[in-house]
PDB file of C-alpha atoms in Angstrom:
ATOM      1  CA  MET A  25     -23.324  31.791  88.243  1.00  0.00           C
ATOM      2  CA  LYS A  26     -27.064  31.345  87.600  1.00  0.00           C
ATOM      3  CA  LYS A  27     -27.783  33.076  90.911  1.00  0.00           C
ATOM      4  CA  LYS A  28     -25.679  36.045  89.857  1.00  0.00           C
ATOM      5  CA  LEU A  29     -27.441  36.380  86.480  1.00  0.00           C
ATOM      6  CA  ILE A  30     -30.898  36.278  88.065  1.00  0.00           C
ATOM      7  CA  PHE A  31     -30.031  38.988  90.563  1.00  0.00           C
ATOM      8  CA  LEU A  32     -28.375  41.170  87.929  1.00  0.00           C
ATOM      9  CA  LEU A  33     -31.349  40.861  85.555  1.00  0.00           C
ATOM     10  CA  LEU A  34     -33.701  41.866  88.329  1.00  0.00           C
ATOM     11  CA  GLY A  35     -31.514  44.859  89.112  1.00  0.00           C
ATOM     12  CA  LEU A  36     -31.011  43.807  92.711  1.00  0.00           C
ATOM     13  CA  THR A  37     -27.962  44.510  94.820  1.00  0.00           C
ATOM     14  CA  LEU A  38     -25.996  41.306  95.001  1.00  0.00           C
ATOM     15  CA  ALA A  39     -23.298  41.927  97.613  1.00  0.00           C
ATOM     16  CA  PRO A  40     -25.429  42.324 100.775  1.00  0.00           C
ATOM     17  CA  ILE A  41     -27.440  39.169 100.031  1.00  0.00           C
ATOM     18  CA  LEU A  42     -24.343  37.062  99.394  1.00  0.00           C
ATOM     19  CA  ALA A  43     -22.609  38.452 102.451  1.00  0.00           C
ATOM     20  CA  HIS A  44     -25.576  37.382 104.538  1.00  0.00           C
ATOM     21  CA  ALA A  45     -25.615  33.835 103.154  1.00  0.00           C
ATOM     22  CA  GLN A  46     -21.913  33.018 103.302  1.00  0.00           C
ATOM     23  CA  SER A  47     -19.930  33.028 106.549  1.00  0.00           C
ATOM     24  CA  VAL A  48     -16.619  32.282 108.251  1.00  0.00           C
ATOM     25  CA  GLU A  49     -16.137  31.290 111.877  1.00  0.00           C
ATOM     26  CA  PRO A  50     -12.392  31.638 112.570  1.00  0.00           C
ATOM     27  CA  ARG A  51     -10.891  29.624 115.402  1.00  0.00           C
ATOM     28  CA  ALA A  52      -7.479  29.335 117.062  1.00  0.00           C
ATOM     29  CA  CYS A  53      -6.285  25.739 117.503  1.00  0.00           C
ATOM     30  CA  TYR A  54      -3.442  25.030 119.933  1.00  0.00           C
ATOM     31  CA  VAL A  55      -2.145  22.697 122.635  1.00  0.00           C
ATOM     32  CA  ASP A  56      -2.622  24.063 126.164  1.00  0.00           C
ATOM     33  CA  LYS A  57      -0.126  23.878 129.033  1.00  0.00           C
ATOM     34  CA  ASP A  58      -1.605  20.541 130.142  1.00  0.00           C
ATOM     35  CA  GLY A  59      -1.097  18.973 126.712  1.00  0.00           C
ATOM     36  CA  PHE A  60      -4.734  19.050 125.546  1.00  0.00           C
ATOM     37  CA  ASN A  61      -5.820  20.146 122.075  1.00  0.00           C
ATOM     38  CA  GLN A  62      -7.978  23.261 122.219  1.00  0.00           C
ATOM     39  CA  GLU A  63     -10.050  25.219 119.705  1.00  0.00           C
ATOM     40  CA  ALA A  64     -11.089  28.688 120.820  1.00  0.00           C
ATOM     41  CA  GLU A  65     -12.440  32.019 119.595  1.00  0.00           C
ATOM     42  CA  ASN A  66      -9.781  33.796 121.698  1.00  0.00           C
ATOM     43  CA  ILE A  67      -6.801  32.818 123.870  1.00  0.00           C
ATOM     44  CA  SER A  68      -6.449  34.750 127.122  1.00  0.00           C
ATOM     45  CA  ASP A  69      -3.740  32.742 128.922  1.00  0.00           C
ATOM     46  CA  GLY A  70      -1.184  31.754 126.271  1.00  0.00           C
ATOM     47  CA  GLN A  71       2.372  30.870 127.228  1.00  0.00           C
ATOM     48  CA  ALA A  72       5.213  31.330 124.781  1.00  0.00           C
ATOM     49  CA  PRO A  73       6.355  29.655 122.706  1.00  0.00           C
ATOM     50  CA  LEU A  74       2.749  29.033 121.592  1.00  0.00           C
ATOM     51  CA  GLU A  75       2.080  27.463 118.195  1.00  0.00           C
ATOM     52  CA  VAL A  76      -1.384  28.332 116.897  1.00  0.00           C
ATOM     53  CA  THR A  77      -3.189  27.186 113.753  1.00  0.00           C
ATOM     54  CA  PHE A  78      -5.818  29.667 112.607  1.00  0.00           C
ATOM     55  CA  ARG A  79      -8.728  28.142 110.680  1.00  0.00           C
ATOM     56  CA  ALA A  80     -11.240  30.210 108.704  1.00  0.00           C
ATOM     57  CA  ASN A  81     -14.022  27.568 108.823  1.00  0.00           C
ATOM     58  CA  PRO A  82     -16.007  28.857 105.806  1.00  0.00           C
ATOM     59  CA  SER A  83     -19.583  27.708 105.179  1.00  0.00           C
ATOM     60  CA  ASN A  84     -22.252  28.080 102.482  1.00  0.00           C
ATOM     61  CA  MET A  85     -19.737  29.122  99.855  1.00  0.00           C
ATOM     62  CA  ASP A  86     -21.581  27.284  97.048  1.00  0.00           C
ATOM     63  CA  ASP A  87     -19.805  27.975  93.742  1.00  0.00           C
ATOM     64  CA  TYR A  88     -17.636  30.776  95.106  1.00  0.00           C
ATOM     65  CA  SER A  89     -13.877  30.567  95.649  1.00  0.00           C
ATOM     66  CA  PRO A  90     -13.183  32.992  98.484  1.00  0.00           C
ATOM     67  CA  SER A  91      -9.809  34.534  99.186  1.00  0.00           C
ATOM     68  CA  TYR A  92      -8.549  35.149 102.719  1.00  0.00           C
ATOM     69  CA  GLU A  93      -6.302  37.683 104.399  1.00  0.00           C
ATOM     70  CA  TRP A  94      -5.067  37.125 107.944  1.00  0.00           C
ATOM     71  CA  HIS A  95      -3.776  40.434 109.334  1.00  0.00           C
ATOM     72  CA  PHE A  96      -1.568  40.034 112.425  1.00  0.00           C
ATOM     73  CA  TYR A  97      -1.395  43.023 114.791  1.00  0.00           C
ATOM     74  CA  LYS A  98       0.504  43.486 118.042  1.00  0.00           C
ATOM     75  CA  VAL A  99      -1.355  45.803 120.404  1.00  0.00           C
ATOM     76  CA  SER A 100       0.656  48.509 122.146  1.00  0.00           C
ATOM     77  CA  SER A 101      -0.773  50.477 125.059  1.00  0.00           C
ATOM     78  CA  THR A 102       0.932  53.642 123.779  1.00  0.00           C
ATOM     79  CA  GLU A 103       0.789  53.307 119.974  1.00  0.00           C
ATOM     80  CA  GLY A 104      -2.247  51.081 119.460  1.00  0.00           C
ATOM     81  CA  PRO A 105      -2.290  48.078 117.083  1.00  0.00           C
ATOM     82  CA  GLN A 106       0.819  47.734 114.911  1.00  0.00           C
ATOM     83  CA  GLU A 107       0.474  45.442 111.881  1.00  0.00           C
ATOM     84  CA  LEU A 108       3.174  42.762 111.760  1.00  0.00           C
ATOM     85  CA  PHE A 109       2.383  40.880 108.535  1.00  0.00           C
ATOM     86  CA  VAL A 110      -0.393  39.394 106.372  1.00  0.00           C
ATOM     87  CA  ARG A 111      -1.019  35.762 105.405  1.00  0.00           C
ATOM     88  CA  TYR A 112      -3.048  34.755 102.313  1.00  0.00           C
ATOM     89  CA  GLU A 113      -4.478  31.282 102.902  1.00  0.00           C
ATOM     90  CA  GLU A 114      -7.579  29.653 104.337  1.00  0.00           C
ATOM     91  CA  ASP A 115      -5.708  28.183 107.307  1.00  0.00           C
ATOM     92  CA  THR A 116      -2.413  29.524 108.591  1.00  0.00           C
ATOM     93  CA  GLN A 117      -0.013  28.785 111.421  1.00  0.00           C
ATOM     94  CA  TYR A 118       2.133  31.031 113.601  1.00  0.00           C
ATOM     95  CA  THR A 119       4.276  30.562 116.716  1.00  0.00           C
ATOM     96  CA  PHE A 120       4.097  33.369 119.279  1.00  0.00           C
ATOM     97  CA  THR A 121       7.456  33.923 120.990  1.00  0.00           C
ATOM     98  CA  GLU A 122       6.907  37.373 122.527  1.00  0.00           C
ATOM     99  CA  SER A 123       4.589  38.286 125.375  1.00  0.00           C
ATOM    100  CA  GLY A 124       1.831  40.815 124.805  1.00  0.00           C
ATOM    101  CA  SER A 125      -1.602  41.183 123.217  1.00  0.00           C
ATOM    102  CA  TYR A 126      -2.338  40.393 119.580  1.00  0.00           C
ATOM    103  CA  ASN A 127      -5.299  40.883 117.238  1.00  0.00           C
ATOM    104  CA  ILE A 128      -5.571  38.536 114.268  1.00  0.00           C
ATOM    105  CA  VAL A 129      -8.117  39.937 111.799  1.00  0.00           C
ATOM    106  CA  LEU A 130      -9.584  37.727 109.073  1.00  0.00           C
ATOM    107  CA  LYS A 131     -10.761  39.508 105.911  1.00  0.00           C
ATOM    108  CA  THR A 132     -12.699  37.397 103.397  1.00  0.00           C
ATOM    109  CA  LYS A 133     -13.442  38.262  99.750  1.00  0.00           C
ATOM    110  CA  LEU A 134     -16.021  36.087  98.031  1.00  0.00           C
ATOM    111  CA  ASP A 135     -15.311  37.017  94.427  1.00  0.00           C
ATOM    112  CA  GLN A 136     -13.315  39.266  92.110  1.00  0.00           C
ATOM    113  CA  GLU A 137     -16.111  41.847  92.116  1.00  0.00           C
ATOM    114  CA  GLY A 138     -15.130  42.769  95.648  1.00  0.00           C
ATOM    115  CA  THR A 139     -17.954  41.182  97.607  1.00  0.00           C
ATOM    116  CA  GLU A 140     -16.646  40.896 101.186  1.00  0.00           C
ATOM    117  CA  LEU A 141     -17.767  39.408 104.460  1.00  0.00           C
ATOM    118  CA  GLY A 142     -17.456  41.332 107.689  1.00  0.00           C
ATOM    119  CA  ASP A 143     -14.063  41.223 109.395  1.00  0.00           C
ATOM    120  CA  LYS A 144     -13.616  38.664 112.178  1.00  0.00           C
ATOM    121  CA  THR A 145     -11.052  39.118 114.964  1.00  0.00           C
ATOM    122  CA  ILE A 146      -9.285  36.630 117.233  1.00  0.00           C
ATOM    123  CA  THR A 147      -7.449  38.034 120.263  1.00  0.00           C
ATOM    124  CA  ILE A 148      -4.359  36.331 121.682  1.00  0.00           C
ATOM    125  CA  SER A 149      -2.711  37.204 125.009  1.00  0.00           C
ATOM    126  CA  ILE A 150       0.768  35.838 125.716  1.00  0.00           C
ATOM    127  CA  ALA A 151       1.805  35.982 129.370  1.00  0.00           C
ATOM    128  CA  GLU A 152       4.967  37.597 130.701  1.00  0.00           C
ATOM    129  CA  SER A 153       7.704  35.220 131.763  1.00  0.00           C
ATOM    130  CA  VAL A 154       8.173  33.645 135.193  1.00  0.00           C
ATOM    131  CA  LEU A 155      10.864  31.169 136.299  1.00  0.00           C
ATOM    132  CA  VAL A 156      11.162  30.145 139.966  1.00  0.00           C
ATOM    133  CA  PHE A 157      12.873  27.100 141.498  1.00  0.00           C
ATOM    134  CA  PRO A 158      12.606  25.588 145.010  1.00  0.00           C
ATOM    135  CA  ASN A 159      15.509  25.078 147.393  1.00  0.00           C
ATOM    136  CA  ALA A 160      15.015  21.380 148.102  1.00  0.00           C
ATOM    137  CA  PHE A 161      13.334  18.111 147.170  1.00  0.00           C
ATOM    138  CA  SER A 162      13.061  14.654 148.710  1.00  0.00           C
ATOM    139  CA  PRO A 163      13.181  11.621 146.362  1.00  0.00           C
ATOM    140  CA  ASN A 164      12.286   9.051 149.023  1.00  0.00           C
ATOM    141  CA  LEU A 165       9.183   7.403 147.510  1.00  0.00           C
ATOM    142  CA  ASP A 166       6.719   9.052 149.903  1.00  0.00           C
ATOM    143  CA  GLY A 167       4.864  10.627 146.975  1.00  0.00           C
ATOM    144  CA  ALA A 168       5.737  14.249 147.808  1.00  0.00           C
ATOM    145  CA  ASN A 169       8.466  16.393 146.199  1.00  0.00           C
ATOM    146  CA  GLU A 170       9.926  13.349 144.466  1.00  0.00           C
ATOM    147  CA  THR A 171      11.589  15.345 141.671  1.00  0.00           C
ATOM    148  CA  PHE A 172      13.346  18.664 141.385  1.00  0.00           C
ATOM    149  CA  LYS A 173      11.461  20.982 139.041  1.00  0.00           C
ATOM    150  CA  ALA A 174      10.450  24.619 138.686  1.00  0.00           C
ATOM    151  CA  LYS A 175       7.869  25.897 141.165  1.00  0.00           C
ATOM    152  CA  GLU A 176       6.535  28.163 138.428  1.00  0.00           C
ATOM    153  CA  VAL A 177       7.478  28.422 134.755  1.00  0.00           C
ATOM    154  CA  ARG A 178       5.736  30.560 132.165  1.00  0.00           C
ATOM    155  CA  SER A 179       6.621  31.943 128.713  1.00  0.00           C
ATOM    156  CA  ILE A 180      10.257  30.802 128.660  1.00  0.00           C
ATOM    157  CA  VAL A 181      11.482  30.702 125.048  1.00  0.00           C
ATOM    158  CA  SER A 182      15.081  29.550 125.538  1.00  0.00           C
ATOM    159  CA  PHE A 183      16.572  27.551 128.394  1.00  0.00           C
ATOM    160  CA  LYS A 184      19.820  25.856 129.396  1.00  0.00           C
ATOM    161  CA  GLY A 185      20.127  24.286 132.812  1.00  0.00           C
ATOM    162  CA  MET A 186      22.520  21.975 134.588  1.00  0.00           C
ATOM    163  CA  ILE A 187      23.052  20.476 138.029  1.00  0.00           C
ATOM    164  CA  ILE A 188      26.534  19.884 139.405  1.00  0.00           C
ATOM    165  CA  ASN A 189      27.814  18.258 142.562  1.00  0.00           C
ATOM    166  CA  ARG A 190      30.190  19.732 145.150  1.00  0.00           C
ATOM    167  CA  TYR A 191      33.189  18.614 143.079  1.00  0.00           C
ATOM    168  CA  GLY A 192      32.049  20.560 140.025  1.00  0.00           C
ATOM    169  CA  GLN A 193      30.936  17.471 138.100  1.00  0.00           C
ATOM    170  CA  LYS A 194      27.926  17.933 135.841  1.00  0.00           C
ATOM    171  CA  ILE A 195      25.390  15.238 136.697  1.00  0.00           C
ATOM    172  CA  TYR A 196      22.337  16.561 134.826  1.00  0.00           C
ATOM    173  CA  SER A 197      21.674  18.963 131.938  1.00  0.00           C
ATOM    174  CA  THR A 198      18.589  19.971 129.958  1.00  0.00           C
ATOM    175  CA  THR A 199      17.116  22.517 127.549  1.00  0.00           C
ATOM    176  CA  ASP A 200      13.553  21.955 128.798  1.00  0.00           C
ATOM    177  CA  PRO A 201      12.352  24.584 131.324  1.00  0.00           C
ATOM    178  CA  GLU A 202       9.761  22.082 132.601  1.00  0.00           C
ATOM    179  CA  PHE A 203      12.337  19.381 133.367  1.00  0.00           C
ATOM    180  CA  GLU A 204      12.128  17.075 136.376  1.00  0.00           C
ATOM    181  CA  TRP A 205      15.313  15.664 137.907  1.00  0.00           C
ATOM    182  CA  ASP A 206      14.794  12.484 139.926  1.00  0.00           C
ATOM    183  CA  GLY A 207      18.023  12.682 141.917  1.00  0.00           C
ATOM    184  CA  THR A 208      19.961  10.121 139.873  1.00  0.00           C
ATOM    185  CA  PHE A 209      23.164  10.111 137.831  1.00  0.00           C
ATOM    186  CA  ASN A 210      23.782   7.440 135.187  1.00  0.00           C
ATOM    187  CA  GLY A 211      20.723   5.602 136.489  1.00  0.00           C
ATOM    188  CA  HIS A 212      21.877   5.482 140.128  1.00  0.00           C
ATOM    189  CA  PRO A 213      20.616   7.569 143.064  1.00  0.00           C
ATOM    190  CA  VAL A 214      23.065  10.278 144.172  1.00  0.00           C
ATOM    191  CA  LYS A 215      23.865  10.851 147.827  1.00  0.00           C
ATOM    192  CA  GLU A 216      21.860  13.111 150.068  1.00  0.00           C
ATOM    193  CA  GLY A 217      23.400  16.566 150.285  1.00  0.00           C
ATOM    194  CA  VAL A 218      23.768  19.904 148.557  1.00  0.00           C
ATOM    195  CA  TYR A 219      23.915  20.256 144.767  1.00  0.00           C
ATOM    196  CA  PHE A 220      24.076  23.346 142.602  1.00  0.00           C
ATOM    197  CA  LEU A 221      21.708  24.583 139.897  1.00  0.00           C
ATOM    198  CA  HIS A 222      22.936  26.788 137.044  1.00  0.00           C
ATOM    199  CA  VAL A 223      20.354  28.206 134.602  1.00  0.00           C
ATOM    200  CA  VAL A 224      20.568  30.614 131.682  1.00  0.00           C
ATOM    201  CA  ALA A 225      17.176  31.393 130.135  1.00  0.00           C
ATOM    202  CA  LYS A 226      15.228  34.038 128.250  1.00  0.00           C
ATOM    203  CA  GLY A 227      11.571  35.005 128.623  1.00  0.00           C
ATOM    204  CA  ALA A 228       9.076  35.968 125.931  1.00  0.00           C
ATOM    205  CA  ASP A 229       9.103  39.483 127.398  1.00  0.00           C
ATOM    206  CA  GLY A 230      12.859  39.809 126.795  1.00  0.00           C
ATOM    207  CA  LYS A 231      13.809  39.128 130.416  1.00  0.00           C
ATOM    208  CA  ASP A 232      17.111  37.317 130.927  1.00  0.00           C
ATOM    209  CA  TYR A 233      17.457  34.745 133.709  1.00  0.00           C
ATOM    210  CA  HIS A 234      20.808  33.831 135.260  1.00  0.00           C
ATOM    211  CA  ILE A 235      20.050  31.540 138.187  1.00  0.00           C
ATOM    212  CA  ARG A 236      22.633  29.990 140.509  1.00  0.00           C
ATOM    213  CA  LYS A 237      21.354  28.364 143.652  1.00  0.00           C
ATOM    214  CA  ASP A 238      21.834  25.475 146.060  1.00  0.00           C
ATOM    215  CA  ILE A 239      19.589  22.410 145.924  1.00  0.00           C
ATOM    216  CA  ASN A 240      19.151  20.382 149.098  1.00  0.00           C
ATOM    217  CA  LEU A 241      18.531  16.731 148.231  1.00  0.00           C
ATOM    218  CA  LEU A 242      16.852  15.182 151.303  1.00  0.00           C
ATOM    219  CA  ARG A 243      16.421  11.436 151.163  1.00  0.00           C
ATOM    220  CA  GLY A 244      15.484  11.017 154.824  1.00  0.00           C
ATOM    221  CA  HIS A 245      12.907  13.820 154.858  1.00  0.00           C
ATOM    222  CA  ARG A 246       9.236  12.805 154.941  1.00  0.00           C
ATOM    223  CA  ASP A 247       6.381  15.123 154.067  1.00  0.00           C
ATOM    224  CA  GLY A 248       4.581  16.036 157.282  1.00  0.00           C
ATOM    225  CA  GLY A 249       7.654  16.273 159.480  1.00  0.00           C
ATOM    226  CA  GLY A 250       8.736  12.629 159.826  1.00  0.00           C
ATOM    227  CA  THR A 251      11.950  11.052 158.580  1.00  0.00           C
ATOM    228  CA  SER A 252      12.634   7.657 157.078  1.00  0.00           C
ATOM    229  CA  SER A 253      16.159   7.289 158.462  1.00  0.00           C
ATOM    230  CA  GLY A 254      17.214   9.687 161.136  1.00  0.00           C
ATOM    231  CA  SER A 255      16.412  13.393 161.276  1.00  0.00           C
ATOM    232  CA  THR A 256      17.311  15.725 158.429  1.00  0.00           C
ATOM    233  CA  ASN A 257      16.451  19.422 158.560  1.00  0.00           C
ATOM    234  CA  GLN A 258      15.543  21.205 155.313  1.00  0.00           C
ATOM    235  CA  GLN A 259      17.607  24.334 154.676  1.00  0.00           C
TER     236      GLN A 259
END
């Protein structure tokens, strides 16, 4: 308060000087697709669902008690930015479940007199969905294609998958789009042959996936063309 009184007595403009001294450096904190914690000014390759903690990171606030406004906008190519909501806290968290581009604008007020810092913007891009599975795998301990998993998975927000045998028996089920099936049932390896994948999923872009396909489980197949027990051709 002493600083304020001195400036007011001298007849100086207070707001520009304070705005220059105080600062915020907002960052987006999240876990990337490889499981590593990241802190970034912007996110250009996000995959939904993406949980992000936004931190204001204020500095040089001295005796001031700033207030914060996080304005969340979704950017439309036809209508421009559309405001979704506002959060009033120093740090806030949000989970992105829809693909697209977002601007998160931080507005900071230093005091009740209306002294403000310049707006700071974080941009977030959430990728469109992709879900592709292979036709075969070979759990034969040669180090290649040991598990059945998606060839590519991106921005899948809901997922139900199961694998059944030729008799219609369910031998594996999951709600994780990044699952890996090791070719076992109740802890025992299943026989070589054809199995069937059924998937119902939804992407962050609203795309629905209904996948039904054969899976060729090849125990004799070796990466590089050889076989471990006889010759088995991949279909």
